[in-house]
mmCIF file of C-alpha atoms in Angstrom:
data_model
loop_
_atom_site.group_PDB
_atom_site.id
_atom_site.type_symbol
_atom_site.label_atom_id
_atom_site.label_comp_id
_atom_site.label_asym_id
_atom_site.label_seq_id
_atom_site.Cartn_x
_atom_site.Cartn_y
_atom_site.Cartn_z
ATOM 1 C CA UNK A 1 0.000 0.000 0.000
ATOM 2 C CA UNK A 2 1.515 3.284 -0.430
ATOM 3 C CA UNK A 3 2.067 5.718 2.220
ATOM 4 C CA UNK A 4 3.095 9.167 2.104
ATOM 5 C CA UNK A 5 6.775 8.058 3.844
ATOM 6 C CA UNK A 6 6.924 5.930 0.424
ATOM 7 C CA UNK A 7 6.258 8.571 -2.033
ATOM 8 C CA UNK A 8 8.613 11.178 -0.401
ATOM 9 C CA UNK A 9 10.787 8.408 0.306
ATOM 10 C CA UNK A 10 11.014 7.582 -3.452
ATOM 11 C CA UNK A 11 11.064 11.122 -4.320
ATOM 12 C CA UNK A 12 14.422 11.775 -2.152
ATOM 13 C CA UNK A 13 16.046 8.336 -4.122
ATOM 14 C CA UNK A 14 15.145 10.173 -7.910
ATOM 15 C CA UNK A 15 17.402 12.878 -6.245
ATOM 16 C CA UNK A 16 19.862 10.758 -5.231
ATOM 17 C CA UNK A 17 19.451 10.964 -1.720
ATOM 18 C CA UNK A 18 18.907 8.040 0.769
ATOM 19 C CA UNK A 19 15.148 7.633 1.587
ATOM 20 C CA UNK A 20 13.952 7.910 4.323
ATOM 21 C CA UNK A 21 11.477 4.920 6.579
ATOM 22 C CA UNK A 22 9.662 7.662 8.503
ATOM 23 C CA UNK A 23 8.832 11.558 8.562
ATOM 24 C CA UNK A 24 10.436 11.174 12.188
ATOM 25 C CA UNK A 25 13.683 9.688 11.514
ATOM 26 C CA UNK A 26 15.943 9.190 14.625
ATOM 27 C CA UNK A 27 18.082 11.653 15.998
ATOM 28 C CA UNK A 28 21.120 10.211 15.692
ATOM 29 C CA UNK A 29 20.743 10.101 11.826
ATOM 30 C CA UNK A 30 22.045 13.241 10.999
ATOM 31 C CA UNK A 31 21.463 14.645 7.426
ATOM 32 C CA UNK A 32 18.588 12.116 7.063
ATOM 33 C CA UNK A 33 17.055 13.770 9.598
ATOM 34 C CA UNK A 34 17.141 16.919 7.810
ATOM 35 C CA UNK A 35 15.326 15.442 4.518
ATOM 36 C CA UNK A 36 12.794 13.757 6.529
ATOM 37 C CA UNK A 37 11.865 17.229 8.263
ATOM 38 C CA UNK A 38 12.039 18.775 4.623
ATOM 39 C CA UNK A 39 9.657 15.934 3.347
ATOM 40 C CA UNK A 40 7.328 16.264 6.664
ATOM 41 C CA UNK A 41 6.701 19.680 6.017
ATOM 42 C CA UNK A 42 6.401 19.985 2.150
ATOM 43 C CA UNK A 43 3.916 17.242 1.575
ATOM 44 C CA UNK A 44 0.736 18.345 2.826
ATOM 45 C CA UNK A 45 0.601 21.368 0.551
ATOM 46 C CA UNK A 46 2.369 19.857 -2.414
ATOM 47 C CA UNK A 47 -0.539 16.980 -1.956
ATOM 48 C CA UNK A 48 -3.381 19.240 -2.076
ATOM 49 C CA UNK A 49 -2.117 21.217 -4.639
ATOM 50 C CA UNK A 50 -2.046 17.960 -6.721
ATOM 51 C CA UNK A 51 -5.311 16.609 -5.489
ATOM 52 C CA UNK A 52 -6.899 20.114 -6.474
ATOM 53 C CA UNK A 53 -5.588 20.844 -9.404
ATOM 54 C CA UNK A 54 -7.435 18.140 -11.588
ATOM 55 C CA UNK A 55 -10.147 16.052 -12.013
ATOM 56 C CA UNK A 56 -9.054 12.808 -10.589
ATOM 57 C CA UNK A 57 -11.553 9.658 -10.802
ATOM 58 C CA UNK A 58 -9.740 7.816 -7.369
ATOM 59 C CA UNK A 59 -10.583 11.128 -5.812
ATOM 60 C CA UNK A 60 -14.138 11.606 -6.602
ATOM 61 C CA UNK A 61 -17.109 11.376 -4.268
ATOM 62 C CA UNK A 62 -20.694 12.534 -4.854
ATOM 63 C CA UNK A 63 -23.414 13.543 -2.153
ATOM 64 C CA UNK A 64 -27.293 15.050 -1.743
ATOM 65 C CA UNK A 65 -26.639 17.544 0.853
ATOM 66 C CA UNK A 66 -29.478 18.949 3.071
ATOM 67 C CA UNK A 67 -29.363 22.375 3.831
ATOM 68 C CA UNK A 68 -27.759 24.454 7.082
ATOM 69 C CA UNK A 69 -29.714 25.343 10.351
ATOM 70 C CA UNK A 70 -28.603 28.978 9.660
ATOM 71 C CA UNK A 71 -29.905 30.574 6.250
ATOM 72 C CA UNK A 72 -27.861 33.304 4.413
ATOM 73 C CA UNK A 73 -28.418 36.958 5.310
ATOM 74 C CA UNK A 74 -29.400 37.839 1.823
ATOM 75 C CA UNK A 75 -29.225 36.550 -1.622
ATOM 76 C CA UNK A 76 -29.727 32.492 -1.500
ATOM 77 C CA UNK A 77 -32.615 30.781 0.593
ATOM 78 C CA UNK A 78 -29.938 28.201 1.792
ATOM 79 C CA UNK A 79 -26.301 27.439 3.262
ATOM 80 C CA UNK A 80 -24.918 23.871 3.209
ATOM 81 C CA UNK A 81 -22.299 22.778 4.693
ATOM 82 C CA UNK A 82 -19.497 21.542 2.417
ATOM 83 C CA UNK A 83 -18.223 17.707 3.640
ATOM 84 C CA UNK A 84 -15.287 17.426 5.729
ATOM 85 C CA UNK A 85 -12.970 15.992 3.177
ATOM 86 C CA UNK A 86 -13.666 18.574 0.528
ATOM 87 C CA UNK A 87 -10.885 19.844 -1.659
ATOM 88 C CA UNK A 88 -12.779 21.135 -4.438
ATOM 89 C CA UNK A 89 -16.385 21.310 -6.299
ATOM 90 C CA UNK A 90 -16.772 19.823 -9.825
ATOM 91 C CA UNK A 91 -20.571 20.260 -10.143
ATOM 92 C CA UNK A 92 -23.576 21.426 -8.238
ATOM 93 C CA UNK A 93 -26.635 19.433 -9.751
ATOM 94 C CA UNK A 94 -27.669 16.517 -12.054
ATOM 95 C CA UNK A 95 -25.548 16.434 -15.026
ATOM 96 C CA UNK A 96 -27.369 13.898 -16.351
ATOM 97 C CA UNK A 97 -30.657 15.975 -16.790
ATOM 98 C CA UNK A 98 -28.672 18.983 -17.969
ATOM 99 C CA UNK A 99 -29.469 20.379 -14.430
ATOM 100 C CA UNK A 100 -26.850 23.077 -13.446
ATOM 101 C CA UNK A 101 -27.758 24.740 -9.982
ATOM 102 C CA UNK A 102 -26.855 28.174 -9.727
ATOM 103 C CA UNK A 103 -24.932 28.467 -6.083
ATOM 104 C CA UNK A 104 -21.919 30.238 -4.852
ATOM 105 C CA UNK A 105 -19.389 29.308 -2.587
ATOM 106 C CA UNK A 106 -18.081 30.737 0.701
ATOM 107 C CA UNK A 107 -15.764 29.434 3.313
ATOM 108 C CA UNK A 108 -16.784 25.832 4.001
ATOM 109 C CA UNK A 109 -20.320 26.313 2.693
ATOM 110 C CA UNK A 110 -22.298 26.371 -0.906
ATOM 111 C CA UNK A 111 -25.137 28.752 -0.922
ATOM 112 C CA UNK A 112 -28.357 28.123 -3.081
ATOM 113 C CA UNK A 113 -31.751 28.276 -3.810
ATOM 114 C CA UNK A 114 -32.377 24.425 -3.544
ATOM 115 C CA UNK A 115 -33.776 22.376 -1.062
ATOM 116 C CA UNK A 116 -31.481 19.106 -1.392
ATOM 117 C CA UNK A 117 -27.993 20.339 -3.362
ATOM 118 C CA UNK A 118 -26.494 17.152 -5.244
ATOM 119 C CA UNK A 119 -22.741 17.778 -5.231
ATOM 120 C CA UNK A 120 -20.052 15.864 -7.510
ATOM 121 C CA UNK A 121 -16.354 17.158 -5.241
ATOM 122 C CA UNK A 122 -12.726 16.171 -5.260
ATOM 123 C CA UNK A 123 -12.133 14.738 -2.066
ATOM 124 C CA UNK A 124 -9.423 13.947 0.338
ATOM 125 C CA UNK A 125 -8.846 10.332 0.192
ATOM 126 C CA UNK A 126 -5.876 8.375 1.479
ATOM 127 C CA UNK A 127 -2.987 7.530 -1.092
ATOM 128 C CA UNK A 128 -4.387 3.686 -0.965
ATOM 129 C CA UNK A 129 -7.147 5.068 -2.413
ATOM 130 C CA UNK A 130 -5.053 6.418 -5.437
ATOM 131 C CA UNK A 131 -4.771 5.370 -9.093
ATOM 132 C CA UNK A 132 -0.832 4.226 -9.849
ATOM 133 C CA UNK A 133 -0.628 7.121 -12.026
ATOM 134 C CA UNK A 134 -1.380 9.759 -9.782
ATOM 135 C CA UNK A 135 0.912 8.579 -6.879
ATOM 136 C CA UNK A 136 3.610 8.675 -9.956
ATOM 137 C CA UNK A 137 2.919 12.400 -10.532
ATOM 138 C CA UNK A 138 2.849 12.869 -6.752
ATOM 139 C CA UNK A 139 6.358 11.349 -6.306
ATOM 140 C CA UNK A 140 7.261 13.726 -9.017
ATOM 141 C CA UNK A 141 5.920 16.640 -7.594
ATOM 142 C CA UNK A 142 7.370 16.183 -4.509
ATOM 143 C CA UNK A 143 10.951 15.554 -6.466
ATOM 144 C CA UNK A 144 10.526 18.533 -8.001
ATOM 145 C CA UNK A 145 9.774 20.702 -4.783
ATOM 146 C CA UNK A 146 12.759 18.762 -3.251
ATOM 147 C CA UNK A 147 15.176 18.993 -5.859
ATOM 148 C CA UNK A 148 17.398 22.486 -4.679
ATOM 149 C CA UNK A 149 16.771 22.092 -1.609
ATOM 150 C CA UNK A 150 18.656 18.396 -1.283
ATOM 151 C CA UNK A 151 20.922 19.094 -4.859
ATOM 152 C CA UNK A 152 21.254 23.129 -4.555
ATOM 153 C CA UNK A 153 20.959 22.343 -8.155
ATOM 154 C CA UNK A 154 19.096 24.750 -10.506
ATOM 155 C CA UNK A 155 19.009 22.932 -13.467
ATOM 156 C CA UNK A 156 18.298 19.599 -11.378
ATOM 157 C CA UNK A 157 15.363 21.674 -10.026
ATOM 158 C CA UNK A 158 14.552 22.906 -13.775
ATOM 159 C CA UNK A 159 14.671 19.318 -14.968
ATOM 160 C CA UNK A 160 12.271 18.334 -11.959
ATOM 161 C CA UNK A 161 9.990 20.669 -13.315
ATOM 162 C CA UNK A 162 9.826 19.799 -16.861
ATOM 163 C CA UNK A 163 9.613 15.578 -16.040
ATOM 164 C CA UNK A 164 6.624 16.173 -13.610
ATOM 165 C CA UNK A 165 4.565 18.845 -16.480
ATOM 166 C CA UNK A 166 4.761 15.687 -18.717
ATOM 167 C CA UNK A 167 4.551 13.518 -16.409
ATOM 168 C CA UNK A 168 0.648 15.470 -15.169
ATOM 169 C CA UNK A 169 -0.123 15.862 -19.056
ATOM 170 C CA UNK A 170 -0.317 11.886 -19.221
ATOM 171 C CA UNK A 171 -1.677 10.850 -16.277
ATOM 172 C CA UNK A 172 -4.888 13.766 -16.802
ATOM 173 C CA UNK A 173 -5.020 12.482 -20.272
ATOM 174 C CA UNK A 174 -4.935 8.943 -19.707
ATOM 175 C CA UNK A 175 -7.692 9.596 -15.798
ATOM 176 C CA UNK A 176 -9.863 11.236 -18.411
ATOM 177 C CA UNK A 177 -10.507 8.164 -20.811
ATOM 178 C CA UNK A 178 -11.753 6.422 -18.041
ATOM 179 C CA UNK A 179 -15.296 8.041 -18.862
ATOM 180 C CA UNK A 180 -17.209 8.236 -21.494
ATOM 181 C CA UNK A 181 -16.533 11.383 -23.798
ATOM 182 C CA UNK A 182 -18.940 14.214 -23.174
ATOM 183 C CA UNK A 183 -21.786 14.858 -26.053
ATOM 184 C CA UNK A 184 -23.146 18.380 -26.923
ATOM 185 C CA UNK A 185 -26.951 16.394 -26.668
ATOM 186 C CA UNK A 186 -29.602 16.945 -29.138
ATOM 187 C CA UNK A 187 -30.842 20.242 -29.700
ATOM 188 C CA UNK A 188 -32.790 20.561 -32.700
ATOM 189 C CA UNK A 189 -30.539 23.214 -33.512
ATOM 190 C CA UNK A 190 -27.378 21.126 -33.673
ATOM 191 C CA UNK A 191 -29.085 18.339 -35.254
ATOM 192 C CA UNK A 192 -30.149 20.459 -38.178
ATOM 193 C CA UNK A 193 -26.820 21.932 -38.779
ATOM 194 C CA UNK A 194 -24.960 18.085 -38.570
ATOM 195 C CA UNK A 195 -27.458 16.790 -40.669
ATOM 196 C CA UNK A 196 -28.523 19.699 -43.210
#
């Protein structure tokens, strides 16, 4: 299963550092202390970065959520709560039925008009949750965010870069074949001018 100790672990090795077998390696270890602090404290925001910056199939989750005790001062009839392991909102409504929701966000909550908001999100799953590709591009970006700091190399660091760009372009190209391509529908309109 992998861990986040694994993928900054195999991170530190593309550098050419020694890994490291936990984010609080022993005193005694010296340097390797030093990456494991470095690794501690860069993952969390390199992670959600990732995990928010793309649609990611492993990471999605949908709900029907029921509206807040406390309405809105003005504006929307409701407030609902966003869940707990939220990162980011990919649709508010039935996208089957061509049924956007008009809503806005604020803080940790979605206002609307509706009385039961269906919500496709990104969420914040555990890496054993995660497709093989996207643990790849998180090893990468943590490489990447690693590399000066462990090399003190600029064009190791520039390299970094470049490898995990490509590296995001596959994997998002290769998540989003996993579902079905998306169809403009059939409007009379469209079906006239494809036809003639």
């Amino acid at each position: 299963m992998t861990n986040p100790v694994e993928i900054c672990s195999n991170a530190l090795m593309i550098l050419g550092a020694k890994p490291i077998a936990s984010f609080n390696e022993a005193e005694g270890m010296g340097s390797n202390l030093d990456r494991a602090k470095l690794a501690s404290n860069l993952y969390p925001q390199v992670r959600k970065a990732i995990l928010r910056g793309h649609y990611w199939n492993c990471t999605a989750r949908r709900v029907l959520l029921s509206p807040d005790a406390t309405e809105p001062a003005f504006g929307y009839a409701n407030r609902f709560m966003l869940p707990g392991d939220w990162l980011r909102t990919w649709a508010v409504g039935d996208e089957r039925n061509r049924q956007r929701v008009a809503y806005r966000t604020e803080g940790r909550y979605l206002l609307a008009d509706e009385v039961v908001l269906p919500l496709l999100y990104g969420a914040d799953t555990s890496e054993e949750q995660w497709d093989p590709l996207l643990v790849d591009v998180m090893t990468a970006a943590m490489a990447a965010r690693m590399a000066y700091p462990i090399t003190a190399s600029t064009s190791v660091e520039e390299m970094r870069q470049a490898e995990l760009q490509a590296l995001l372009r596959e994997a998002r190209a290769v998540d989003g074949m996993d579902d079905p391509p998306e169809t403009m529908g059939d409007f009379p309109l469209l079906r006239s001018r494809l036809v003639g």
